[in-house]
PDB file of C-alpha atoms in Angstrom:
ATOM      1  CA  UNK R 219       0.000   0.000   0.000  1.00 43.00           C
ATOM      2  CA  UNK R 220       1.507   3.530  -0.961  1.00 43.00           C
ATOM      3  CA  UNK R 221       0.846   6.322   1.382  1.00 48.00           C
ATOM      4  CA  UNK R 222       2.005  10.313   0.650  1.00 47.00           C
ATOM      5  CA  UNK R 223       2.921  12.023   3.705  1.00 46.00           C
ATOM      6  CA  UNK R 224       1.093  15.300   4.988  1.00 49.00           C
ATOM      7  CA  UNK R 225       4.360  17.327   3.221  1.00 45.00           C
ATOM      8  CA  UNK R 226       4.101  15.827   0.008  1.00 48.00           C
ATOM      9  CA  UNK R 227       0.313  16.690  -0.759  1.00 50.00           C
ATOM     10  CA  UNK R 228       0.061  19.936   0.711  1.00 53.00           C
ATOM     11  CA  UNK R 229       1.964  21.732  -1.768  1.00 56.00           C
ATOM     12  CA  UNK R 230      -0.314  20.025  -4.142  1.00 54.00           C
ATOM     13  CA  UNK R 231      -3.693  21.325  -2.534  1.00 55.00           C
ATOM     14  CA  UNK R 232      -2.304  25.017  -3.278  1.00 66.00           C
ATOM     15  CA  UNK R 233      -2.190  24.566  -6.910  1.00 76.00           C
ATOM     16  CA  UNK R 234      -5.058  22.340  -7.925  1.00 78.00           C
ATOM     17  CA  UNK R 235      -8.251  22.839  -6.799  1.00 85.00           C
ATOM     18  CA  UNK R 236     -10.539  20.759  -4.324  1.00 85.00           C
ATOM     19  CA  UNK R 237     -12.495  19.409  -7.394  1.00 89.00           C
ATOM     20  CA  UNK R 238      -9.425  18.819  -9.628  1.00 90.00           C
ATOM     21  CA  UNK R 239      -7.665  16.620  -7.414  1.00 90.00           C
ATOM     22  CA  UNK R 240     -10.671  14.442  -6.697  1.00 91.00           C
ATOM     23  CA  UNK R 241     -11.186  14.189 -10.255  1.00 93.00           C
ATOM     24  CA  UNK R 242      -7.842  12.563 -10.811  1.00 93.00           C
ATOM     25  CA  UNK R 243      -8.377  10.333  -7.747  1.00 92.00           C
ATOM     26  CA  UNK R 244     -11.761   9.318  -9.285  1.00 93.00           C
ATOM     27  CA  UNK R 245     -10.180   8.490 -12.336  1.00 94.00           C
ATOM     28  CA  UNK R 246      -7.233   6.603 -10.554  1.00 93.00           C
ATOM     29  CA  UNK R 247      -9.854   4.526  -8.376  1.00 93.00           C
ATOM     30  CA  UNK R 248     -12.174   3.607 -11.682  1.00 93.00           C
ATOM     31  CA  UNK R 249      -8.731   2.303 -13.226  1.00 92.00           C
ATOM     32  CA  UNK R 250      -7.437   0.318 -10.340  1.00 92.00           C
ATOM     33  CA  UNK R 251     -10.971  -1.343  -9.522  1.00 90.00           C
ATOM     34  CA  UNK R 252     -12.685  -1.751 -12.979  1.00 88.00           C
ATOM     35  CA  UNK R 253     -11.150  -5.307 -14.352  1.00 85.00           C
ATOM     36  CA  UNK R 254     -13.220  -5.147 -17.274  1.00 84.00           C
ATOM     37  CA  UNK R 255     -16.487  -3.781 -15.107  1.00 87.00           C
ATOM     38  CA  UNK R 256     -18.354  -0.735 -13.890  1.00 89.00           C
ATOM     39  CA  UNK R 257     -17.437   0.508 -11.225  1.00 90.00           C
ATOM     40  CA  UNK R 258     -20.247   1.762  -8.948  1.00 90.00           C
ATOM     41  CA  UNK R 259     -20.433   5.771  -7.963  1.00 90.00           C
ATOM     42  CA  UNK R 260     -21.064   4.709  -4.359  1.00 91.00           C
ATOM     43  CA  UNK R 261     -18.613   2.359  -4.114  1.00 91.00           C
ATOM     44  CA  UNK R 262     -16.130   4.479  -5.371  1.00 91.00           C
ATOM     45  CA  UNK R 263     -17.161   7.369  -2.981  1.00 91.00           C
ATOM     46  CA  UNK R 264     -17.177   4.869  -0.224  1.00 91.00           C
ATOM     47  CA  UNK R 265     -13.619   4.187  -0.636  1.00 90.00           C
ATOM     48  CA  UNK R 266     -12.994   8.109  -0.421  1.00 89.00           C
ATOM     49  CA  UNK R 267     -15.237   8.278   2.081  1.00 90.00           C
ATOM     50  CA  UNK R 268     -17.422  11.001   0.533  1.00 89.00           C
ATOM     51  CA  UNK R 269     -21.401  11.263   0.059  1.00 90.00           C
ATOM     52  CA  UNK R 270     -22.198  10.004  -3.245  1.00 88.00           C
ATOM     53  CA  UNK R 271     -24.715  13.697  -4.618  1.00 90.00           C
ATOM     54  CA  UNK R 272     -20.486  15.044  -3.407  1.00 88.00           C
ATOM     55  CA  UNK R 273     -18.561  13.027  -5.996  1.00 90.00           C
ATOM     56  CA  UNK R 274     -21.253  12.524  -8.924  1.00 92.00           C
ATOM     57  CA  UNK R 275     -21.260  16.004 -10.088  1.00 93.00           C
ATOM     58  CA  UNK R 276     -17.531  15.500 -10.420  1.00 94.00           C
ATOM     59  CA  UNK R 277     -18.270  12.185 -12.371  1.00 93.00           C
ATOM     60  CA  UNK R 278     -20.784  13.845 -14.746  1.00 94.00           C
ATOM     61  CA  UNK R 279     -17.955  16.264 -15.471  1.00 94.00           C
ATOM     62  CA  UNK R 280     -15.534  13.340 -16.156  1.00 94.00           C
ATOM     63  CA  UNK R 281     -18.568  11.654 -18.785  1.00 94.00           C
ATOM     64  CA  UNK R 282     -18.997  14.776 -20.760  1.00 94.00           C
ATOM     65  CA  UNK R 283     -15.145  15.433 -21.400  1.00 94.00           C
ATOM     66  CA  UNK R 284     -14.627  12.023 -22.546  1.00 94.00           C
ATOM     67  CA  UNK R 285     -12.126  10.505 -20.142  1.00 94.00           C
ATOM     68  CA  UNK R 286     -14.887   8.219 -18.246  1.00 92.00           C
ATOM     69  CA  UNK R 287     -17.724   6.350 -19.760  1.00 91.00           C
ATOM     70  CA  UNK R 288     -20.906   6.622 -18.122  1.00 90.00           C
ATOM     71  CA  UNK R 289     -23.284   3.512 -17.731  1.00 87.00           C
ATOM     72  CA  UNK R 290     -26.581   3.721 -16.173  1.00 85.00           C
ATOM     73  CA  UNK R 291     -28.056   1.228 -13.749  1.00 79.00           C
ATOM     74  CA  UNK R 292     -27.181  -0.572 -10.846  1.00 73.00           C
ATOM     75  CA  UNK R 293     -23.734  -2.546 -11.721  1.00 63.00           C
ATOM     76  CA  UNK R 294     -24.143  -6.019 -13.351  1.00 64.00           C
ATOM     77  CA  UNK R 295     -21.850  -8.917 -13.134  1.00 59.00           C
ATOM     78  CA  UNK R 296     -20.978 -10.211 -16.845  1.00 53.00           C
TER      79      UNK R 296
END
């Protein structure tokens, strides 16, 4: 498990905003957990521990730039 100490990520909270930086966790998580599935908006707040109405906003964002693929539904096992 990789951690990044309190000094390393401050510096990075004064240049990227709030919403940025989750946006490129989001997009981190969806990688490392997809394996060829969806990967639920609650689980993936639930691993940042954030509400899900906090996060989807930033997903929608991601969906209409192109760099996530939206799927509606409740996730299905293929």
């Amino acid at each position: 498990m990789l951690r990044c100490s309190p000094v390393t990520v401050e510096p990075l909270m004064s240049l990227l905003p709030r919403k940025g930086l989750l946006a490129i966790a989001a997009v981190i998580d969806v990688a490392l957990h997809a394996r060829g599935q969806p990967v639920a908006a609650k689980a993936l707040a639930s691993r940042h521990r954030l509400p899900p109405r906090h996060l989807e906003p930033v997903l929608q964002a991601l969906v209409r730039q192109g760099v996530l693929k939206g799927v509606r539904g409740p996730p299905r096992r293929l």
